[in-house]
XYZ file of C-alpha atoms in Angstrom:
447
model
C -28.172 32.078 22.041
C -24.921 32.332 24.029
C -23.535 29.385 25.989
C -24.297 31.041 29.324
C -27.796 31.703 28.076
C -28.144 28.047 27.114
C -27.080 26.958 30.593
C -29.473 29.352 32.214
C -32.276 28.127 29.994
C -31.548 24.517 30.930
C -31.484 25.252 34.650
C -34.441 27.655 34.670
C -36.503 27.069 31.562
C -39.283 29.361 32.714
C -36.940 32.322 33.257
C -35.468 34.140 30.219
C -31.786 35.049 30.014
C -31.091 38.724 30.622
C -28.079 39.772 28.573
C -27.938 43.506 29.108
C -25.249 45.243 31.150
C -24.843 49.025 31.397
C -21.210 50.060 31.492
C -21.785 53.799 31.445
C -24.891 55.958 31.983
C -24.297 57.679 28.633
C -24.037 54.466 26.625
C -26.487 51.787 25.617
C -26.522 48.456 27.440
C -24.194 45.908 25.887
C -24.954 42.331 24.869
C -22.588 39.534 25.805
C -22.460 38.258 22.258
C -20.601 41.433 21.179
C -17.751 41.012 23.665
C -14.359 40.102 22.193
C -11.877 37.559 23.676
C -9.093 39.136 25.712
C -6.273 37.728 27.862
C -5.762 37.164 31.574
C -4.575 40.423 33.124
C -4.151 41.695 36.643
C -4.379 45.413 37.315
C -3.182 46.871 40.587
C -4.970 50.204 40.657
C -2.831 52.313 42.988
C -5.467 55.047 43.033
C -7.921 52.805 44.885
C -7.863 51.898 48.545
C -8.335 48.279 47.581
C -6.553 46.149 44.995
C -8.829 45.256 42.089
C -8.007 42.196 40.022
C -9.583 41.980 36.591
C -9.610 38.413 35.302
C -10.484 38.443 31.629
C -11.274 35.463 29.484
C -8.563 33.745 27.472
C -8.842 31.539 24.428
C -6.829 28.922 26.342
C -8.174 27.188 29.445
C -6.244 27.642 32.714
C -3.963 24.824 33.762
C -5.675 22.187 35.843
C -8.730 21.625 33.691
C -12.324 22.508 34.387
C -12.092 22.492 38.168
C -9.365 25.171 38.099
C -11.384 27.270 35.658
C -14.459 26.997 37.823
C -12.410 27.983 40.901
C -11.087 31.126 39.194
C -14.578 32.109 38.112
C -16.006 31.383 41.559
C -13.392 33.563 43.272
C -14.205 36.488 40.988
C -17.921 35.863 41.391
C -17.685 36.060 45.189
C -15.879 39.429 44.974
C -18.382 40.843 42.468
C -21.338 39.560 44.526
C -19.973 41.198 47.682
C -19.564 44.548 45.922
C -23.007 44.277 44.340
C -24.589 43.706 47.785
C -22.900 46.866 49.032
C -24.283 48.722 46.022
C -27.756 47.257 46.653
C -27.731 48.427 50.264
C -26.493 51.888 49.303
C -29.072 52.449 46.546
C -32.003 50.809 48.436
C -34.151 49.870 45.393
C -37.301 49.519 47.526
C -37.077 53.131 48.683
C -36.190 54.198 45.142
C -39.327 52.557 43.730
C -41.459 54.239 46.380
C -39.931 57.614 45.511
C -40.478 56.932 41.806
C -44.184 56.235 42.361
C -44.515 59.530 44.251
C -42.847 61.449 41.422
C -44.988 59.728 38.797
C -48.111 60.776 40.700
C -46.852 64.371 40.752
C -46.171 64.261 37.031
C -49.690 63.054 36.310
C -51.433 65.885 38.179
C -53.218 68.572 36.216
C -51.129 71.651 35.443
C -47.854 69.938 36.421
C -46.090 70.920 33.191
C -47.116 74.573 33.537
C -44.174 75.057 35.927
C -41.384 74.112 33.547
C -38.479 74.400 35.967
C -40.133 72.190 38.571
C -41.275 69.717 35.924
C -37.767 69.463 34.495
C -36.332 68.789 37.955
C -38.876 66.034 38.658
C -38.325 64.508 35.235
C -34.553 64.478 35.790
C -34.932 62.758 39.163
C -37.245 60.147 37.663
C -34.703 59.454 34.938
C -31.881 59.003 37.453
C -33.944 56.633 39.621
C -34.948 54.541 36.608
C -31.297 54.359 35.549
C -30.182 53.188 39.002
C -32.917 50.555 39.212
C -32.091 49.296 35.730
C -28.380 49.063 36.554
C -28.988 47.196 39.830
C -31.365 44.734 38.183
C -29.101 44.089 35.185
C -26.061 43.428 37.380
C -28.061 41.026 39.545
C -29.211 39.080 36.476
C -25.638 38.785 35.198
C -24.373 37.557 38.585
C -27.075 34.877 38.634
C -26.057 33.775 35.130
C -22.416 33.367 36.125
C -23.413 31.499 39.311
C -25.377 29.026 37.202
C -22.389 28.632 34.874
C -20.109 27.835 37.852
C -22.521 25.164 39.099
C -22.630 23.464 35.707
C -18.842 23.645 35.272
C -18.281 22.024 38.663
C -20.592 19.153 37.726
C -18.699 18.316 34.492
C -15.633 16.045 34.442
C -14.375 16.554 30.876
C -12.867 19.698 29.428
C -14.446 19.995 26.001
C -14.213 22.906 23.599
C -17.748 23.857 24.557
C -16.778 24.097 28.224
C -13.725 26.219 27.338
C -15.976 28.593 25.472
C -18.339 28.497 28.431
C -15.586 29.599 30.839
C -14.401 32.251 28.398
C -17.800 33.900 28.269
C -18.298 33.668 32.029
C -14.964 35.437 32.616
C -15.900 38.113 30.087
C -19.127 38.694 31.969
C -17.260 39.049 35.263
C -14.842 41.534 33.754
C -17.711 43.715 32.525
C -19.395 43.447 35.918
C -16.177 44.542 37.637
C -15.805 47.579 35.386
C -19.455 48.570 35.865
C -19.066 48.362 39.652
C -15.786 50.319 39.493
C -17.565 53.100 37.662
C -20.512 53.146 40.038
C -18.186 53.338 43.059
C -16.293 56.234 41.461
C -19.536 58.112 40.871
C -20.316 57.874 44.584
C -17.369 60.230 45.127
C -19.172 62.877 43.079
C -21.529 64.496 45.548
C -21.019 68.162 44.691
C -23.937 70.418 43.858
C -23.001 70.630 40.184
C -21.088 67.358 39.697
C -23.881 65.794 37.643
C -23.888 68.633 35.106
C -21.987 68.984 31.858
C -18.763 70.982 31.782
C -16.961 73.788 30.006
C -13.244 73.094 29.803
C -10.886 75.982 29.002
C -7.303 75.484 27.830
C -4.761 78.314 27.758
C -1.186 78.046 26.468
C 1.318 79.225 29.057
C 5.077 79.595 29.273
C 6.987 77.851 26.496
C 6.248 79.774 23.307
C 5.345 77.677 20.259
C 5.841 74.458 22.208
C 3.270 75.617 24.769
C 0.767 76.352 21.989
C 1.339 72.893 20.549
C 0.959 71.415 24.044
C -2.377 73.211 24.500
C -3.641 71.646 21.256
C -2.461 68.209 22.406
C -4.491 68.613 25.604
C -7.552 69.681 23.610
C -7.251 66.506 21.546
C -6.809 64.384 24.690
C -9.951 65.711 26.370
C -11.990 65.516 23.157
C -11.063 61.854 22.686
C -11.703 61.095 26.362
C -15.180 62.627 26.125
C -15.979 60.514 23.054
C -14.810 57.366 24.867
C -17.059 58.156 27.822
C -20.070 58.614 25.555
C -20.200 62.375 26.128
C -20.819 64.984 23.457
C -17.934 67.446 22.994
C -17.969 70.600 20.884
C -15.451 73.422 20.557
C -16.997 76.769 21.567
C -13.977 78.883 20.677
C -10.473 78.339 19.372
C -7.690 80.889 18.999
C -5.015 79.593 16.632
C -1.385 79.874 17.704
C 1.413 81.599 15.836
C 3.243 78.918 13.905
C 1.594 75.893 15.514
C -0.999 74.803 18.049
C -3.521 77.051 19.765
C -3.357 79.982 22.124
C -6.607 79.006 23.831
C -9.780 76.975 23.395
C -13.135 76.381 25.065
C -14.588 72.840 24.971
C -18.188 72.112 25.927
C -18.735 68.573 27.237
C -22.332 67.457 27.649
C -23.120 64.385 29.695
C -24.003 63.281 33.197
C -21.118 63.723 35.678
C -18.938 65.440 33.056
C -18.207 68.349 35.419
C -17.566 66.040 38.373
C -14.967 64.076 36.433
C -13.307 67.005 34.664
C -13.142 69.159 37.810
C -10.124 67.030 38.760
C -8.264 68.363 35.712
C -8.249 72.014 36.762
C -4.716 73.322 37.102
C -1.421 73.674 35.264
C -0.189 70.798 33.108
C 3.587 70.628 32.493
C 5.191 68.926 29.487
C 8.863 67.927 29.125
C 9.969 66.660 25.699
C 12.403 67.132 22.822
C 11.070 70.144 20.973
C 9.960 69.472 17.368
C 10.267 73.220 16.759
C 13.949 73.423 17.669
C 16.612 72.586 15.070
C 18.797 71.002 17.758
C 15.886 68.983 19.241
C 16.780 70.236 22.720
C 14.655 69.349 25.724
C 11.868 71.873 26.220
C 9.490 72.482 29.131
C 6.032 73.831 28.291
C 2.964 74.748 30.316
C -0.773 74.948 29.702
C -3.569 75.960 32.067
C -6.826 73.999 32.260
C -9.902 75.512 33.866
C -13.268 73.802 34.320
C -16.713 75.156 35.078
C -20.191 73.582 35.185
C -22.459 73.768 32.164
C -25.295 75.638 33.808
C -28.916 75.252 32.824
C -31.356 78.130 32.514
C -32.502 77.954 36.184
C -28.928 78.223 37.506
C -28.050 81.031 35.095
C -31.094 83.072 36.139
C -30.229 82.609 39.810
C -26.884 84.423 39.379
C -27.132 88.188 39.146
C -24.214 90.228 37.809
C -24.714 94.012 37.569
C -24.343 95.379 34.046
C -21.854 97.926 35.374
C -19.503 95.030 36.274
C -19.427 93.737 32.700
C -17.354 94.855 29.728
C -18.589 93.500 26.389
C -16.508 93.746 23.212
C -17.164 92.311 19.760
C -14.741 91.146 17.071
C -14.582 89.093 13.929
C -14.410 85.343 14.348
C -11.365 83.532 13.033
C -11.819 81.454 9.899
C -10.225 79.860 6.885
C -10.186 83.132 4.954
C -11.121 83.618 1.299
C -14.807 83.117 0.665
C -15.198 81.826 4.236
C -13.935 84.994 5.894
C -16.284 86.392 8.531
C -17.230 89.937 7.511
C -19.330 90.607 10.634
C -18.242 91.067 14.248
C -20.058 88.002 15.586
C -17.465 86.914 18.172
C -18.085 88.280 21.670
C -15.786 88.746 24.648
C -17.304 89.387 28.078
C -15.105 90.561 30.951
C -16.029 90.684 34.631
C -14.375 93.952 35.661
C -14.040 93.349 39.452
C -12.147 90.060 38.997
C -10.606 90.532 35.564
C -12.030 87.196 34.387
C -13.002 87.125 30.720
C -14.522 84.604 28.323
C -14.795 84.606 24.555
C -17.317 82.833 22.347
C -17.435 82.591 18.551
C -19.421 79.355 18.236
C -22.369 80.914 16.402
C -22.691 83.373 13.516
C -25.129 85.297 15.691
C -23.611 87.977 17.919
C -26.613 87.794 20.254
C -26.250 84.013 20.730
C -22.506 84.313 21.308
C -23.052 87.018 23.905
C -25.626 84.898 25.713
C -23.286 81.886 25.693
C -20.295 83.951 26.845
C -22.317 85.350 29.747
C -23.369 81.827 30.687
C -19.732 80.698 30.665
C -18.650 83.674 32.764
C -21.333 82.961 35.369
C -20.223 79.341 35.537
C -16.618 80.340 36.124
C -17.541 82.849 38.809
C -19.762 80.269 40.480
C -16.931 77.733 40.714
C -14.571 80.311 42.213
C -17.230 81.359 44.718
C -17.618 77.751 45.831
C -13.874 77.253 46.148
C -13.567 80.384 48.271
C -16.746 79.476 50.195
C -18.354 82.823 49.489
C -22.019 83.526 48.954
C -22.014 86.657 46.852
C -20.536 87.038 43.377
C -19.453 90.582 44.254
C -17.076 89.203 46.932
C -15.138 86.994 44.516
C -11.457 87.686 44.027
C -9.627 86.600 40.893
C -8.430 83.000 41.140
C -7.078 82.240 37.680
C -4.915 79.199 36.988
C -1.278 80.212 36.394
C 0.446 78.248 33.620
C 3.998 78.692 34.844
C 6.823 77.116 36.830
C 5.988 75.603 40.213
C 2.229 75.662 39.610
C 1.715 72.283 37.928
C -0.714 69.625 39.107
C 0.621 67.015 36.668
C 3.916 66.372 34.893
C 4.039 64.771 31.445
C 7.582 63.605 30.700
C 8.184 62.373 27.142
C 12.009 62.638 27.282
C 14.479 61.310 28.437
C 11.998 58.708 29.775
C 8.236 58.304 29.525
C 6.195 59.018 32.637
C 3.075 60.946 33.584
C 2.612 61.670 37.282
C -0.021 63.615 39.191
C 1.577 65.786 41.866
C -1.549 65.772 44.058
C -2.580 62.101 44.202
C 0.777 60.533 43.324
C -0.834 58.409 40.602
C 1.523 57.704 37.708
C 1.837 55.667 34.520
C 4.420 55.104 31.799
C 1.717 54.497 29.184
C 2.016 57.999 27.754
C 0.390 57.223 24.403
C -2.766 55.802 25.980
C -3.200 58.847 28.228
C -2.724 61.331 25.393
C -5.243 59.360 23.313
C -7.789 59.780 26.114
C -7.890 56.035 26.759
C -6.039 55.942 30.105
C -7.043 59.302 31.605
C -9.593 57.653 33.916
C -6.872 56.440 36.280
C -5.802 60.025 37.034
C -9.395 61.205 37.409
C -10.350 58.410 39.803
C -7.146 58.802 41.805
C -7.745 62.525 42.329
C -11.386 61.969 43.267
C -10.339 59.500 45.948
C -7.509 61.762 47.080
C -9.871 64.730 47.322
C -12.468 62.652 49.160
C -9.926 61.442 51.723
C -8.675 64.996 52.300
C -12.233 66.223 52.903
C -12.864 63.348 55.316
C -9.642 64.187 57.159
C -10.561 67.842 57.631
C -14.157 67.212 58.680
């Protein structure tokens, strides 16, 4: 039993200690006993309208003894409690439970599962409500635990090792609560029709020759690692190897709730400035890569989009491979082009030509749907080509590796010098959140 749990048990013997805290909808709830000691840090998140201070537990007690430690914890607790109350009011658990009971009654009626599309929609809504209720309840339980810890710390006069450990765990709990609330608040910015869906992310090498192909592969790695960190499932649908190094293009499927909402902020041209590893003189080289994002449509959405056969051009080819005994002797790869717009997608994920064609058509519909939304048009036939141009003057973000290290988003103004963390997918969230807030404020200003 953890120290906070012991305190809670002493104060409320009849009430068990709840030690579960969801930090992401795609990940399991985490137990306090698995958290590792960190150090006191303060993060000024320039992408947010408010300044968020994360106070993380340290192995050493703050100066001033127990009273100072209790004061630090109490200050953080008040901020977390205020934000949780705002979340509680916004989610309205009472109304959510009422809605859940209604849906459960629908699901129990005879013949409900005969209409698969309707049943799937109801089941999805039930899952989301249960997730919200679970999150709200778990956060409330954690806040109560920390409040009890503060009361007991304020009553003690000595600063024993046990009390130091007590404060350490309480601060860890508050840090996890802060991160969970940060994530929930970010998700409130995702209100688009398809934001909750998975995503298909396309990367295309642009101007810059071999360096651009290498840059495209670096971006593919960054997004793959980011998806894994978020608890999403990422798989490469297609990959065209570059000449000499890197890739010419790639399609990455990311499955997970809100994957499209998050990744939609990454659409655009990404510019890299570095010393070229492919140049004998190691001169500074500028490279470009285009990133496009579309929603991972389900069967109902795909069926709702009608594209005349006359507007499609389908070609088949052999998939790339390692060669030798692994060489693909059949034309299983499929490329589908939408003739009116010139948009084309390629899929070689499966050995089946039929499955690749079906997947390519699904990807094409997703891309056309996104463009239609951006142009505020209703009919696919009215869409004009709106491809991302990977060239000078088109970038949404600059990645400078030389002569200094800096990554800056042109749209939101968010920047960081922690280049390695961003390219490892660990610090990409700051750019995503900043652009979501920037986009939200722009929409509010124009409405």
